[in-house]
Amino acid sequence: MLEAFSIISLVFIGALIYKQKSKKTFCSICAAIAITWLLMLVLLKAGAYEDKILLGLLIGQSITGLYYFGLRRLPKSLRIFTLPFFLTLTAVFYLLLSGKFAAAAFGLLTLLWAAAWLIFVNRNDPGKKTLAKAVANCCEDA
């Protein structure tokens, strides 16, 4: 864990310096976390790293970061797709880590995307407005 925290810290400092010199806008912590777990994933696949728990935690942080990145930039109407988006990210990274394709989970994801699409296309229907609003605002009180 010390190695990972050290890499994250160094990449974070490097990202801050790069941002200042380049005037680019990005999240330095997100970059540091992502670069670290990408390195850890490569090492894991090469047989030179074993800590799947820490790797999973860092990937989870990136999934959450991507979720909030999208949440801030999406129009409210597209927030209906929040649950399938979040779970799809989780499933993709699970596949990346485990190498196992969970067909049943991807089947459920297909159903969730279809349900979200149905709610989205009918979001202005008076009988479905309440449901669409509840789904789109699922994280408003958080």
PDB file of C-alpha atoms in Angstrom:
ATOM      1  CA  MET A   1       0.000   0.000   0.000  1.00  0.00           C
ATOM      2  CA  LEU A   2       2.902   2.352   0.725  1.00  0.00           C
ATOM      3  CA  GLU A   3       4.111   2.056  -2.863  1.00  0.00           C
ATOM      4  CA  ALA A   4       0.679   2.904  -4.251  1.00  0.00           C
ATOM      5  CA  PHE A   5       0.257   5.882  -1.920  1.00  0.00           C
ATOM      6  CA  SER A   6       3.732   7.106  -2.866  1.00  0.00           C
ATOM      7  CA  ILE A   7       2.965   6.858  -6.581  1.00  0.00           C
ATOM      8  CA  ILE A   8      -0.367   8.622  -6.089  1.00  0.00           C
ATOM      9  CA  SER A   9       1.350  11.417  -4.159  1.00  0.00           C
ATOM     10  CA  LEU A  10       4.092  11.885  -6.756  1.00  0.00           C
ATOM     11  CA  VAL A  11       1.696  11.803  -9.705  1.00  0.00           C
ATOM     12  CA  PHE A  12      -0.605  14.225  -7.874  1.00  0.00           C
ATOM     13  CA  ILE A  13       2.254  16.715  -7.407  1.00  0.00           C
ATOM     14  CA  GLY A  14       3.318  16.212 -11.024  1.00  0.00           C
ATOM     15  CA  ALA A  15      -0.255  16.762 -12.207  1.00  0.00           C
ATOM     16  CA  LEU A  16      -0.513  19.993 -10.203  1.00  0.00           C
ATOM     17  CA  ILE A  17       2.708  21.273 -11.771  1.00  0.00           C
ATOM     18  CA  TYR A  18       1.574  20.218 -15.253  1.00  0.00           C
ATOM     19  CA  LYS A  19      -1.808  21.914 -14.785  1.00  0.00           C
ATOM     20  CA  GLN A  20      -0.175  25.153 -13.730  1.00  0.00           C
ATOM     21  CA  LYS A  21       2.269  25.212 -16.643  1.00  0.00           C
ATOM     22  CA  SER A  22      -0.141  23.989 -19.326  1.00  0.00           C
ATOM     23  CA  LYS A  23      -3.320  25.752 -18.137  1.00  0.00           C
ATOM     24  CA  LYS A  24      -5.182  22.462 -18.703  1.00  0.00           C
ATOM     25  CA  THR A  25      -8.176  21.711 -16.518  1.00  0.00           C
ATOM     26  CA  PHE A  26      -8.516  18.266 -14.991  1.00  0.00           C
ATOM     27  CA  CYS A  27      -8.726  16.715 -11.560  1.00  0.00           C
ATOM     28  CA  SER A  28      -5.201  16.088 -10.261  1.00  0.00           C
ATOM     29  CA  ILE A  29      -6.369  13.532  -7.697  1.00  0.00           C
ATOM     30  CA  CYS A  30      -8.392  11.687 -10.337  1.00  0.00           C
ATOM     31  CA  ALA A  31      -5.376  11.590 -12.661  1.00  0.00           C
ATOM     32  CA  ALA A  32      -3.107  10.343  -9.877  1.00  0.00           C
ATOM     33  CA  ILE A  33      -5.531   7.611  -8.833  1.00  0.00           C
ATOM     34  CA  ALA A  34      -6.208   6.500 -12.423  1.00  0.00           C
ATOM     35  CA  ILE A  35      -2.550   6.419 -13.448  1.00  0.00           C
ATOM     36  CA  THR A  36      -1.696   4.444 -10.316  1.00  0.00           C
ATOM     37  CA  TRP A  37      -4.371   1.792 -10.747  1.00  0.00           C
ATOM     38  CA  LEU A  38      -3.609   1.506 -14.477  1.00  0.00           C
ATOM     39  CA  LEU A  39       0.011   0.786 -13.569  1.00  0.00           C
ATOM     40  CA  MET A  40      -1.122  -1.663 -10.883  1.00  0.00           C
ATOM     41  CA  LEU A  41      -3.443  -3.399 -13.384  1.00  0.00           C
ATOM     42  CA  VAL A  42      -0.618  -3.827 -15.902  1.00  0.00           C
ATOM     43  CA  LEU A  43       1.603  -5.216 -13.146  1.00  0.00           C
ATOM     44  CA  LEU A  44      -1.203  -7.531 -11.977  1.00  0.00           C
ATOM     45  CA  LYS A  45      -1.673  -8.907 -15.492  1.00  0.00           C
ATOM     46  CA  ALA A  46       2.110  -9.375 -15.772  1.00  0.00           C
ATOM     47  CA  GLY A  47       2.145 -11.322 -12.500  1.00  0.00           C
ATOM     48  CA  ALA A  48       4.195  -8.674 -10.679  1.00  0.00           C
ATOM     49  CA  TYR A  49       1.433  -7.377  -8.385  1.00  0.00           C
ATOM     50  CA  GLU A  50      -1.095  -9.182  -6.190  1.00  0.00           C
ATOM     51  CA  ASP A  51      -3.135  -6.737  -4.090  1.00  0.00           C
ATOM     52  CA  LYS A  52      -6.521  -6.895  -5.811  1.00  0.00           C
ATOM     53  CA  ILE A  53      -8.231  -5.263  -2.827  1.00  0.00           C
ATOM     54  CA  LEU A  54      -6.290  -2.005  -3.094  1.00  0.00           C
ATOM     55  CA  LEU A  55      -6.571  -2.108  -6.884  1.00  0.00           C
ATOM     56  CA  GLY A  56     -10.332  -2.576  -6.575  1.00  0.00           C
ATOM     57  CA  LEU A  57     -10.613   0.307  -4.111  1.00  0.00           C
ATOM     58  CA  LEU A  58      -8.709   2.653  -6.421  1.00  0.00           C
ATOM     59  CA  ILE A  59     -10.781   1.594  -9.420  1.00  0.00           C
ATOM     60  CA  GLY A  60     -13.912   2.181  -7.329  1.00  0.00           C
ATOM     61  CA  GLN A  61     -12.705   5.702  -6.639  1.00  0.00           C
ATOM     62  CA  SER A  62     -12.338   6.264 -10.379  1.00  0.00           C
ATOM     63  CA  ILE A  63     -15.806   4.857 -11.043  1.00  0.00           C
ATOM     64  CA  THR A  64     -17.250   7.268  -8.492  1.00  0.00           C
ATOM     65  CA  GLY A  65     -15.222  10.128  -9.966  1.00  0.00           C
ATOM     66  CA  LEU A  66     -16.489   9.354 -13.478  1.00  0.00           C
ATOM     67  CA  TYR A  67     -20.024   9.183 -12.137  1.00  0.00           C
ATOM     68  CA  TYR A  68     -19.818  12.615 -10.519  1.00  0.00           C
ATOM     69  CA  PHE A  69     -17.984  14.031 -13.542  1.00  0.00           C
ATOM     70  CA  GLY A  70     -20.901  12.949 -15.726  1.00  0.00           C
ATOM     71  CA  LEU A  71     -23.494  14.042 -13.191  1.00  0.00           C
ATOM     72  CA  ARG A  72     -22.156  17.607 -13.158  1.00  0.00           C
ATOM     73  CA  ARG A  73     -22.097  17.870 -16.935  1.00  0.00           C
ATOM     74  CA  LEU A  74     -25.249  16.057 -18.014  1.00  0.00           C
ATOM     75  CA  PRO A  75     -28.578  17.765 -18.431  1.00  0.00           C
ATOM     76  CA  LYS A  76     -30.984  16.727 -15.660  1.00  0.00           C
ATOM     77  CA  SER A  77     -33.135  14.778 -18.109  1.00  0.00           C
ATOM     78  CA  LEU A  78     -30.231  12.405 -18.855  1.00  0.00           C
ATOM     79  CA  ARG A  79     -29.728  11.668 -15.169  1.00  0.00           C
ATOM     80  CA  ILE A  80     -32.420   9.042 -15.659  1.00  0.00           C
ATOM     81  CA  PHE A  81     -29.552   6.852 -16.873  1.00  0.00           C
ATOM     82  CA  THR A  82     -27.611   7.179 -13.599  1.00  0.00           C
ATOM     83  CA  LEU A  83     -28.096   3.630 -12.280  1.00  0.00           C
ATOM     84  CA  PRO A  84     -27.326   1.760 -15.508  1.00  0.00           C
ATOM     85  CA  PHE A  85     -24.334   4.044 -16.167  1.00  0.00           C
ATOM     86  CA  PHE A  86     -22.862   3.491 -12.698  1.00  0.00           C
ATOM     87  CA  LEU A  87     -23.443  -0.270 -12.782  1.00  0.00           C
ATOM     88  CA  THR A  88     -22.052  -0.535 -16.323  1.00  0.00           C
ATOM     89  CA  LEU A  89     -18.832   1.131 -15.191  1.00  0.00           C
ATOM     90  CA  THR A  90     -18.659  -1.322 -12.292  1.00  0.00           C
ATOM     91  CA  ALA A  91     -19.280  -4.311 -14.581  1.00  0.00           C
ATOM     92  CA  VAL A  92     -16.671  -3.203 -17.114  1.00  0.00           C
ATOM     93  CA  PHE A  93     -14.035  -2.759 -14.431  1.00  0.00           C
ATOM     94  CA  TYR A  94     -15.020  -6.082 -12.851  1.00  0.00           C
ATOM     95  CA  LEU A  95     -14.440  -7.720 -16.218  1.00  0.00           C
ATOM     96  CA  LEU A  96     -11.096  -5.937 -16.487  1.00  0.00           C
ATOM     97  CA  LEU A  97     -10.004  -7.144 -13.043  1.00  0.00           C
ATOM     98  CA  SER A  98     -11.379 -10.657 -13.025  1.00  0.00           C
ATOM     99  CA  GLY A  99     -11.333 -11.555 -16.696  1.00  0.00           C
ATOM    100  CA  LYS A 100     -14.774 -13.068 -16.115  1.00  0.00           C
ATOM    101  CA  PHE A 101     -17.740 -12.052 -18.239  1.00  0.00           C
ATOM    102  CA  ALA A 102     -20.808 -12.123 -16.014  1.00  0.00           C
ATOM    103  CA  ALA A 103     -23.474 -12.751 -18.655  1.00  0.00           C
ATOM    104  CA  ALA A 104     -26.388 -12.546 -16.220  1.00  0.00           C
ATOM    105  CA  ALA A 105     -25.165  -9.193 -14.883  1.00  0.00           C
ATOM    106  CA  PHE A 106     -24.776  -7.831 -18.405  1.00  0.00           C
ATOM    107  CA  GLY A 107     -28.280  -9.131 -19.173  1.00  0.00           C
ATOM    108  CA  LEU A 108     -29.611  -7.200 -16.190  1.00  0.00           C
ATOM    109  CA  LEU A 109     -27.697  -4.126 -17.368  1.00  0.00           C
ATOM    110  CA  THR A 110     -29.394  -4.420 -20.749  1.00  0.00           C
ATOM    111  CA  LEU A 111     -32.779  -4.475 -19.001  1.00  0.00           C
ATOM    112  CA  LEU A 112     -31.821  -1.479 -16.828  1.00  0.00           C
ATOM    113  CA  TRP A 113     -30.698   0.525 -19.877  1.00  0.00           C
ATOM    114  CA  ALA A 114     -33.958  -0.389 -21.663  1.00  0.00           C
ATOM    115  CA  ALA A 115     -36.035   0.602 -18.617  1.00  0.00           C
ATOM    116  CA  ALA A 116     -34.150   3.881 -18.286  1.00  0.00           C
ATOM    117  CA  TRP A 117     -34.707   4.533 -21.997  1.00  0.00           C
ATOM    118  CA  LEU A 118     -38.461   3.905 -21.600  1.00  0.00           C
ATOM    119  CA  ILE A 119     -38.602   6.284 -18.653  1.00  0.00           C
ATOM    120  CA  PHE A 120     -36.569   8.843 -20.612  1.00  0.00           C
ATOM    121  CA  VAL A 121     -38.720   8.806 -23.751  1.00  0.00           C
ATOM    122  CA  ASN A 122     -41.889   9.013 -21.641  1.00  0.00           C
ATOM    123  CA  ARG A 123     -40.558  11.515 -19.081  1.00  0.00           C
ATOM    124  CA  ASN A 124     -43.033  14.232 -20.115  1.00  0.00           C
ATOM    125  CA  ASP A 125     -46.059  11.940 -20.018  1.00  0.00           C
ATOM    126  CA  PRO A 126     -48.251  13.139 -17.108  1.00  0.00           C
ATOM    127  CA  GLY A 127     -48.548   9.639 -15.650  1.00  0.00           C
ATOM    128  CA  LYS A 128     -44.815   9.034 -15.711  1.00  0.00           C
ATOM    129  CA  LYS A 129     -43.453  12.467 -14.819  1.00  0.00           C
ATOM    130  CA  THR A 130     -43.242  11.656 -11.113  1.00  0.00           C
ATOM    131  CA  LEU A 131     -41.235   8.479 -11.739  1.00  0.00           C
ATOM    132  CA  ALA A 132     -38.909  10.224 -14.214  1.00  0.00           C
ATOM    133  CA  LYS A 133     -38.321  13.072 -11.773  1.00  0.00           C
ATOM    134  CA  ALA A 134     -37.640  10.678  -8.873  1.00  0.00           C
ATOM    135  CA  VAL A 135     -35.088   8.712 -10.902  1.00  0.00           C
ATOM    136  CA  ALA A 136     -33.402  11.842 -12.302  1.00  0.00           C
ATOM    137  CA  ASN A 137     -33.163  13.385  -8.828  1.00  0.00           C
ATOM    138  CA  CYS A 138     -32.030  10.235  -7.019  1.00  0.00           C
ATOM    139  CA  CYS A 139     -28.951  11.953  -5.578  1.00  0.00           C
ATOM    140  CA  GLU A 140     -30.306  15.454  -5.025  1.00  0.00           C
ATOM    141  CA  ASP A 141     -30.653  15.080  -1.259  1.00  0.00           C
ATOM    142  CA  ALA A 142     -27.170  13.633  -0.857  1.00  0.00           C
TER     143      ALA A 142
END
